[in-house]
Amino acid sequence: MRDQLTTTSYAVLAQVAVRPWSAYELAEQRVRYFRYVWPRAESAIYREVKRLAAMGLLEGRKEYTGKRPRTIYSITADGKEELREWLGTPISPFSMEFEAMLRIFVAPLGTRDDLLGTLEQVRADAHEMLRFAGEVKQEFIDGINVTQDQAYLRALAVDFFISLLRTVEAWSQRTLAEIETWDDLMPSEEKNERGLQTIRQLPVRTPGESLKDVSKPPKSQMRPRS
Amino acid sequence: MRDQLTTTSYAVLAQVAVRPWSAYELAEQRVRYFRYVWPRAESAIYREVKRLAAMGLLEGRKEYTGKRPRTIYSITADGKEELREWLGTPISPFSMEFEAMLRIFVAPLGTRDDLLGTLEQVRADAHEMLRFAGEVKQEFIDGINVTQDQAYLRALAVDFFISLLRTVEAWSQRTLAEIETWDDLMPSEEKNERGLQTIRQLPVRTPGESLKDVSKPPKSQMRPRS
DNA sequence: GGACACATGTAACGGGTTACATGATTTC
DNA sequence: GAAATCATGTAACCCGTTACATGTGTCC
């Protein structure tokens, strides 16, 4: 058996570290816990708890409802130690899947309505996730969230989400507005000029110098600071 | 053989639609094209072009350098048609993987320095991606980007990235600042109160009413609009 | 007491990644 | 002419998903 832990392993460990859960509850509650930062199918959770239990990082206790068994998992001392060590290692970088962008790049093959529909979906998805975030916000304000005692940590997460989602929402809106000014999706001087105008105003520093000379920086830059 | 196309299939098709490439070039150039919106390992591309060629959506032409063969792929009429149809279907929703958030939730198991290190990595990753975005911006301003003639579409993408990355960067900075005010990672009334304060100010609408009554909306709401 | 939703998983398939392999080109 | 790097892939493993299966309360 494979004995290297994946991030999914740690995600499960982390959730069980909060309190014991049955595998079913774990799979279910992932929605509120990690769905949006580490999305996985429910069945992956079932396999993962078994593995972790076999490795001694989780402990499974069997219960019965009639003749139907279920397993309650809790974390072991070894499991906590694994988590602790993990916290000191480098993270895997932020990554995303954003199919809408693929479609933008080949948009001229389709219709203007196709593209508007795609952008509308992006906006709707962001809207839905914001609604969920709003629910969570309300729970904390009402003091009834399951992790209320960790509000100081969860606040960081909720802040992240809402910032990110509002960014996506804002982008989808201004992009819809831009596309609505177009008559078609064909390239044109006018569209490209507008695009360049947008790009010029984007808030990011451009490389100050050409890359050709990077291998031989001027002497003056190599002197130590006074 | 499986004959259902995945988003990865369309990503490859979309890239080949621009112009013919060898499989190696495709895998390499994904970095500049789709790496950040649809990340996949290079070997996945090799398998995908073969499948697409077998289905008649791509056409492979073999070339030789000495006795080493390579294959140049170009899109077929059927391939273009597939892309066109795809543009009319619903997109898979935006999703992300953000391991840092998992670590925040179990942060009290580790040290304050662990957590600061994690956040520092997030900031560094965002910074690096912004540097890349800045390069692309400069290319467009200089008029030398490979897709210069599609600046009107690429502008939408670059705008998206830079907005998103600046959001992540800003979040990581204010979160670092917050954590630096903490003496430890243990929960406390004071930390939680600050967290709640943050949450209350987040720019998102909370659900205006309780969910209990949703199943029986008042009659007045069911009347048709005047 | 039949239908339906909830609870609790298992099996199989395929997509994705990591590791490896080999020919060509450049460097020194 | 040996070493390092680039070019061009292949093979194998495993994670993740989709589909299915079976038991249990609940509604009417």
mmCIF file of N, CA and C in Angstrom, chain A residues 44-133:
data_model
loop_
_atom_site.group_PDB
_atom_site.id
_atom_site.type_symbol
_atom_site.label_atom_id
_atom_site.label_comp_id
_atom_site.label_asym_id
_atom_site.label_seq_id
_atom_site.Cartn_x
_atom_site.Cartn_y
_atom_site.Cartn_z
ATOM 1 N N ALA A 44 -14.002 9.694 -2.416
ATOM 2 C CA ALA A 44 -12.580 9.821 -2.102
ATOM 3 C C ALA A 44 -12.364 9.846 -0.592
ATOM 4 N N ILE A 45 -13.323 10.423 0.110
ATOM 5 C CA ILE A 45 -13.218 10.525 1.573
ATOM 6 C C ILE A 45 -13.294 9.143 2.206
ATOM 7 N N TYR A 46 -14.217 8.330 1.718
ATOM 8 C CA TYR A 46 -14.356 6.980 2.276
ATOM 9 C C TYR A 46 -13.056 6.200 2.138
ATOM 10 N N ARG A 47 -12.452 6.290 0.971
ATOM 11 C CA ARG A 47 -11.200 5.555 0.792
ATOM 12 C C ARG A 47 -10.107 6.128 1.681
ATOM 13 N N GLU A 48 -10.121 7.442 1.811
ATOM 14 C CA GLU A 48 -9.048 8.087 2.559
ATOM 15 C C GLU A 48 -9.101 7.727 4.047
ATOM 16 N N VAL A 49 -10.264 7.748 4.642
ATOM 17 C CA VAL A 49 -10.333 7.402 6.067
ATOM 18 C C VAL A 49 -9.859 5.971 6.306
ATOM 19 N N LYS A 50 -10.188 5.082 5.397
ATOM 20 C CA LYS A 50 -9.710 3.702 5.554
ATOM 21 C C LYS A 50 -8.194 3.646 5.554
ATOM 22 N N ARG A 51 -7.613 4.315 4.582
ATOM 23 C CA ARG A 51 -6.159 4.356 4.509
ATOM 24 C C ARG A 51 -5.544 4.937 5.776
ATOM 25 N N LEU A 52 -6.088 6.054 6.195
ATOM 26 C CA LEU A 52 -5.544 6.718 7.377
ATOM 27 C C LEU A 52 -5.708 5.844 8.615
ATOM 28 N N ALA A 53 -6.825 5.130 8.673
ATOM 29 C CA ALA A 53 -7.025 4.224 9.801
ATOM 30 C C ALA A 53 -6.009 3.078 9.756
ATOM 31 N N ALA A 54 -5.787 2.544 8.561
ATOM 32 C CA ALA A 54 -4.827 1.452 8.403
ATOM 33 C C ALA A 54 -3.420 1.901 8.792
ATOM 34 N N MET A 55 -3.145 3.185 8.628
ATOM 35 C CA MET A 55 -1.833 3.701 8.966
ATOM 36 C C MET A 55 -1.744 4.134 10.430
ATOM 37 N N GLY A 56 -2.860 4.031 11.130
ATOM 38 C CA GLY A 56 -2.838 4.373 12.545
ATOM 39 C C GLY A 56 -2.975 5.854 12.836
ATOM 40 N N LEU A 57 -3.339 6.626 11.820
ATOM 41 C CA LEU A 57 -3.478 8.069 12.041
ATOM 42 C C LEU A 57 -4.901 8.437 12.455
ATOM 43 N N LEU A 58 -5.825 7.555 12.095
ATOM 44 C CA LEU A 58 -7.192 7.687 12.575
ATOM 45 C C LEU A 58 -7.570 6.394 13.281
ATOM 46 N N GLU A 59 -8.584 6.501 14.109
ATOM 47 C CA GLU A 59 -9.067 5.335 14.825
ATOM 48 C C GLU A 59 -10.550 5.207 14.520
ATOM 49 N N GLY A 60 -10.972 4.046 14.021
ATOM 50 C CA GLY A 60 -12.368 3.851 13.667
ATOM 51 C C GLY A 60 -13.094 3.017 14.714
ATOM 52 N N ARG A 61 -14.228 3.495 15.150
ATOM 53 C CA ARG A 61 -15.042 2.746 16.099
ATOM 54 C C ARG A 61 -16.352 2.394 15.409
ATOM 55 N N LYS A 62 -16.722 1.118 15.434
ATOM 56 C CA LYS A 62 -17.899 0.688 14.704
ATOM 57 C C LYS A 62 -19.152 0.813 15.567
ATOM 58 N N GLU A 63 -20.211 1.295 14.943
ATOM 59 C CA GLU A 63 -21.501 1.379 15.615
ATOM 60 C C GLU A 63 -22.542 0.709 14.737
ATOM 61 N N TYR A 64 -23.684 0.409 15.313
ATOM 62 C CA TYR A 64 -24.744 -0.221 14.529
ATOM 63 C C TYR A 64 -26.067 0.497 14.709
ATOM 64 N N THR A 65 -26.777 0.648 13.622
ATOM 65 C CA THR A 65 -28.162 1.089 13.643
ATOM 66 C C THR A 65 -28.943 -0.062 13.041
ATOM 67 N N GLY A 66 -29.577 -0.862 13.919
ATOM 68 C CA GLY A 66 -30.124 -2.122 13.428
ATOM 69 C C GLY A 66 -28.955 -2.978 12.970
ATOM 70 N N LYS A 67 -29.029 -3.483 11.759
ATOM 71 C CA LYS A 67 -27.914 -4.281 11.261
ATOM 72 C C LYS A 67 -27.026 -3.476 10.323
ATOM 73 N N ARG A 68 -27.259 -2.161 10.249
ATOM 74 C CA ARG A 68 -26.433 -1.336 9.386
ATOM 75 C C ARG A 68 -25.284 -0.743 10.175
ATOM 76 N N PRO A 69 -24.045 -1.083 9.790
ATOM 77 C CA PRO A 69 -22.902 -0.561 10.545
ATOM 78 C C PRO A 69 -22.511 0.815 10.062
ATOM 79 N N ARG A 70 -21.890 1.564 10.945
ATOM 80 C CA ARG A 70 -21.192 2.762 10.492
ATOM 81 C C ARG A 70 -19.964 2.962 11.360
ATOM 82 N N THR A 71 -19.043 3.736 10.849
ATOM 83 C CA THR A 71 -17.769 3.879 11.521
ATOM 84 C C THR A 71 -17.558 5.324 11.932
ATOM 85 N N ILE A 72 -17.242 5.511 13.194
ATOM 86 C CA ILE A 72 -16.917 6.842 13.705
ATOM 87 C C ILE A 72 -15.408 6.947 13.799
ATOM 88 N N TYR A 73 -14.866 7.962 13.166
ATOM 89 C CA TYR A 73 -13.415 8.120 13.165
ATOM 90 C C TYR A 73 -12.997 9.239 14.107
ATOM 91 N N SER A 74 -11.919 8.972 14.853
ATOM 92 C CA SER A 74 -11.304 10.058 15.615
ATOM 93 C C SER A 74 -9.801 10.021 15.367
ATOM 94 N N ILE A 75 -9.156 11.150 15.635
ATOM 95 C CA ILE A 75 -7.741 11.254 15.311
ATOM 96 C C ILE A 75 -6.897 10.668 16.440
ATOM 97 N N THR A 76 -5.784 10.077 16.078
ATOM 98 C CA THR A 76 -4.886 9.511 17.097
ATOM 99 C C THR A 76 -3.744 10.483 17.373
ATOM 100 N N ALA A 77 -2.945 10.150 18.363
ATOM 101 C CA ALA A 77 -1.785 10.993 18.685
ATOM 102 C C ALA A 77 -0.848 11.063 17.474
ATOM 103 N N ASP A 78 -0.653 9.915 16.827
ATOM 104 C CA ASP A 78 0.187 9.909 15.620
ATOM 105 C C ASP A 78 -0.398 10.817 14.538
ATOM 106 N N GLY A 79 -1.701 10.781 14.413
ATOM 107 C CA GLY A 79 -2.351 11.614 13.417
ATOM 108 C C GLY A 79 -2.090 13.089 13.682
ATOM 109 N N LYS A 80 -2.223 13.476 14.943
ATOM 110 C CA LYS A 80 -1.948 14.877 15.286
ATOM 111 C C LYS A 80 -0.505 15.239 14.990
ATOM 112 N N GLU A 81 0.381 14.304 15.272
ATOM 113 C CA GLU A 81 1.793 14.572 15.017
ATOM 114 C C GLU A 81 2.050 14.778 13.525
ATOM 115 N N GLU A 82 1.418 13.920 12.704
ATOM 116 C CA GLU A 82 1.536 14.083 11.251
ATOM 117 C C GLU A 82 1.078 15.469 10.798
ATOM 118 N N LEU A 83 -0.059 15.874 11.328
ATOM 119 C CA LEU A 83 -0.585 17.195 10.967
ATOM 120 C C LEU A 83 0.403 18.288 11.354
ATOM 121 N N ARG A 84 0.918 18.152 12.556
ATOM 122 C CA ARG A 84 1.862 19.147 13.059
ATOM 123 C C ARG A 84 3.066 19.268 12.126
ATOM 124 N N GLU A 85 3.610 18.123 11.743
ATOM 125 C CA GLU A 85 4.778 18.159 10.860
ATOM 126 C C GLU A 85 4.442 18.779 9.504
ATOM 127 N N TRP A 86 3.267 18.418 9.018
ATOM 128 C CA TRP A 86 2.823 18.943 7.727
ATOM 129 C C TRP A 86 2.817 20.470 7.717
ATOM 130 N N LEU A 87 2.438 21.047 8.860
ATOM 131 C CA LEU A 87 2.321 22.510 8.921
ATOM 132 C C LEU A 87 3.647 23.217 8.694
ATOM 133 N N GLY A 88 4.739 22.511 8.850
ATOM 134 C CA GLY A 88 6.042 23.126 8.632
ATOM 135 C C GLY A 88 6.582 22.971 7.218
ATOM 136 N N THR A 89 5.880 22.218 6.386
ATOM 137 C CA THR A 89 6.375 21.968 5.021
ATOM 138 C C THR A 89 5.806 22.998 4.051
ATOM 139 N N PRO A 90 6.436 23.144 2.870
ATOM 140 C CA PRO A 90 5.920 24.113 1.895
ATOM 141 C C PRO A 90 4.544 23.700 1.376
ATOM 142 N N ILE A 91 3.737 24.681 1.045
ATOM 143 C CA ILE A 91 2.408 24.374 0.500
ATOM 144 C C ILE A 91 2.478 24.165 -1.003
ATOM 145 N N SER A 92 1.509 23.444 -1.519
ATOM 146 C CA SER A 92 1.351 23.405 -2.975
ATOM 147 C C SER A 92 0.693 24.710 -3.380
ATOM 148 N N PRO A 93 1.125 25.287 -4.498
ATOM 149 C CA PRO A 93 0.666 26.629 -4.830
ATOM 150 C C PRO A 93 -0.814 26.678 -5.158
ATOM 151 N N PHE A 94 -1.379 27.847 -4.941
ATOM 152 C CA PHE A 94 -2.753 28.127 -5.361
ATOM 153 C C PHE A 94 -2.933 27.727 -6.824
ATOM 154 N N SER A 95 -3.995 27.033 -7.124
ATOM 155 C CA SER A 95 -4.273 26.764 -8.529
ATOM 156 C C SER A 95 -5.776 26.755 -8.760
ATOM 157 N N MET A 96 -6.149 26.999 -9.993
ATOM 158 C CA MET A 96 -7.575 27.032 -10.278
ATOM 159 C C MET A 96 -7.877 26.410 -11.628
ATOM 160 N N GLU A 97 -9.137 26.051 -11.788
ATOM 161 C CA GLU A 97 -9.655 25.625 -13.080
ATOM 162 C C GLU A 97 -10.739 26.602 -13.476
ATOM 163 N N PHE A 98 -10.576 27.195 -14.636
ATOM 164 C CA PHE A 98 -11.508 28.246 -15.051
ATOM 165 C C PHE A 98 -11.797 28.083 -16.533
ATOM 166 N N GLU A 99 -12.748 27.207 -16.793
ATOM 167 C CA GLU A 99 -13.035 26.843 -18.173
ATOM 168 C C GLU A 99 -13.476 28.029 -19.016
ATOM 169 N N ALA A 100 -14.134 28.988 -18.388
ATOM 170 C CA ALA A 100 -14.621 30.144 -19.141
ATOM 171 C C ALA A 100 -13.493 30.805 -19.932
ATOM 172 N N MET A 101 -12.290 30.816 -19.342
ATOM 173 C CA MET A 101 -11.185 31.483 -20.018
ATOM 174 C C MET A 101 -10.797 30.753 -21.297
ATOM 175 N N LEU A 102 -10.855 29.435 -21.280
ATOM 176 C CA LEU A 102 -10.575 28.678 -22.494
ATOM 177 C C LEU A 102 -11.535 29.108 -23.605
ATOM 178 N N ARG A 103 -12.760 29.284 -23.206
ATOM 179 C CA ARG A 103 -13.769 29.615 -24.221
ATOM 180 C C ARG A 103 -13.577 31.007 -24.780
ATOM 181 N N ILE A 104 -13.119 31.903 -23.939
ATOM 182 C CA ILE A 104 -12.874 33.256 -24.436
ATOM 183 C C ILE A 104 -11.846 33.226 -25.561
ATOM 184 N N PHE A 105 -10.838 32.378 -25.384
ATOM 185 C CA PHE A 105 -9.756 32.371 -26.365
ATOM 186 C C PHE A 105 -10.190 31.864 -27.732
ATOM 187 N N VAL A 106 -11.194 31.020 -27.781
ATOM 188 C CA VAL A 106 -11.683 30.548 -29.084
ATOM 189 C C VAL A 106 -13.063 31.097 -29.401
ATOM 190 N N ALA A 107 -13.434 32.139 -28.689
ATOM 191 C CA ALA A 107 -14.783 32.685 -28.831
ATOM 192 C C ALA A 107 -15.182 32.981 -30.275
ATOM 193 N N PRO A 108 -14.275 33.500 -31.118
ATOM 194 C CA PRO A 108 -14.690 33.839 -32.482
ATOM 195 C C PRO A 108 -15.216 32.656 -33.283
ATOM 196 N N LEU A 109 -14.938 31.448 -32.851
ATOM 197 C CA LEU A 109 -15.509 30.287 -33.540
ATOM 198 C C LEU A 109 -17.005 30.166 -33.270
ATOM 199 N N GLY A 110 -17.464 30.708 -32.162
ATOM 200 C CA GLY A 110 -18.879 30.601 -31.802
ATOM 201 C C GLY A 110 -19.587 31.931 -31.966
ATOM 202 N N THR A 111 -20.722 32.033 -31.326
ATOM 203 C CA THR A 111 -21.524 33.245 -31.483
ATOM 204 C C THR A 111 -21.318 34.186 -30.299
ATOM 205 N N ARG A 112 -21.722 35.414 -30.507
ATOM 206 C CA ARG A 112 -21.699 36.413 -29.444
ATOM 207 C C ARG A 112 -22.577 35.955 -28.278
ATOM 208 N N ASP A 113 -23.703 35.352 -28.590
ATOM 209 C CA ASP A 113 -24.586 34.877 -27.521
ATOM 210 C C ASP A 113 -23.944 33.759 -26.709
ATOM 211 N N ASP A 114 -23.199 32.878 -27.377
ATOM 212 C CA ASP A 114 -22.463 31.853 -26.640
ATOM 213 C C ASP A 114 -21.591 32.508 -25.577
ATOM 214 N N LEU A 115 -20.832 33.493 -26.008
ATOM 215 C CA LEU A 115 -19.877 34.127 -25.102
ATOM 216 C C LEU A 115 -20.585 34.863 -23.972
ATOM 217 N N LEU A 116 -21.640 35.583 -24.311
ATOM 218 C CA LEU A 116 -22.409 36.265 -23.264
ATOM 219 C C LEU A 116 -22.977 35.249 -22.283
ATOM 220 N N GLY A 117 -23.441 34.127 -22.804
ATOM 221 C CA GLY A 117 -23.976 33.080 -21.927
ATOM 222 C C GLY A 117 -22.915 32.553 -20.982
ATOM 223 N N THR A 118 -21.735 32.333 -21.496
ATOM 224 C CA THR A 118 -20.636 31.861 -20.661
ATOM 225 C C THR A 118 -20.335 32.849 -19.536
ATOM 226 N N LEU A 119 -20.209 34.103 -19.900
ATOM 227 C CA LEU A 119 -19.918 35.123 -18.886
ATOM 228 C C LEU A 119 -21.050 35.232 -17.870
ATOM 229 N N GLU A 120 -22.263 35.090 -18.362
ATOM 230 C CA GLU A 120 -23.409 35.139 -17.458
ATOM 231 C C GLU A 120 -23.333 33.998 -16.442
ATOM 232 N N GLN A 121 -22.892 32.843 -16.896
ATOM 233 C CA GLN A 121 -22.729 31.719 -15.971
ATOM 234 C C GLN A 121 -21.667 32.003 -14.928
ATOM 235 N N VAL A 122 -20.580 32.610 -15.359
ATOM 236 C CA VAL A 122 -19.535 32.949 -14.399
ATOM 237 C C VAL A 122 -20.109 33.851 -13.324
ATOM 238 N N ARG A 123 -20.850 34.856 -13.768
ATOM 239 C CA ARG A 123 -21.441 35.769 -12.799
ATOM 240 C C ARG A 123 -22.405 35.036 -11.875
ATOM 241 N N ALA A 124 -23.216 34.154 -12.457
ATOM 242 C CA ALA A 124 -24.185 33.433 -11.639
ATOM 243 C C ALA A 124 -23.481 32.528 -10.626
ATOM 244 N N ASP A 125 -22.423 31.862 -11.055
ATOM 245 C CA ASP A 125 -21.676 30.997 -10.135
ATOM 246 C C ASP A 125 -21.100 31.817 -8.979
ATOM 247 N N ALA A 126 -20.498 32.947 -9.314
ATOM 248 C CA ALA A 126 -19.936 33.801 -8.265
ATOM 249 C C ALA A 126 -21.038 34.268 -7.327
ATOM 250 N N HIS A 127 -22.158 34.599 -7.912
ATOM 251 C CA HIS A 127 -23.286 35.065 -7.111
ATOM 252 C C HIS A 127 -23.736 33.993 -6.130
ATOM 253 N N GLU A 128 -23.846 32.779 -6.622
ATOM 254 C CA GLU A 128 -24.265 31.669 -5.765
ATOM 255 C C GLU A 128 -23.274 31.446 -4.628
ATOM 256 N N MET A 129 -21.992 31.484 -4.951
ATOM 257 C CA MET A 129 -21.007 31.273 -3.906
ATOM 258 C C MET A 129 -21.013 32.428 -2.907
ATOM 259 N N LEU A 130 -21.296 33.617 -3.391
ATOM 260 C CA LEU A 130 -21.396 34.755 -2.474
ATOM 261 C C LEU A 130 -22.600 34.612 -1.551
ATOM 262 N N ARG A 131 -23.666 34.066 -2.092
ATOM 263 C CA ARG A 131 -24.840 33.830 -1.254
ATOM 264 C C ARG A 131 -24.481 32.885 -0.111
ATOM 265 N N PHE A 132 -23.767 31.831 -0.458
ATOM 266 C CA PHE A 132 -23.312 30.890 0.563
ATOM 267 C C PHE A 132 -22.422 31.589 1.590
ATOM 268 N N ALA A 133 -21.499 32.397 1.086
ATOM 269 C CA ALA A 133 -20.603 33.122 1.999
ATOM 270 C C ALA A 133 -21.407 34.047 2.908
#
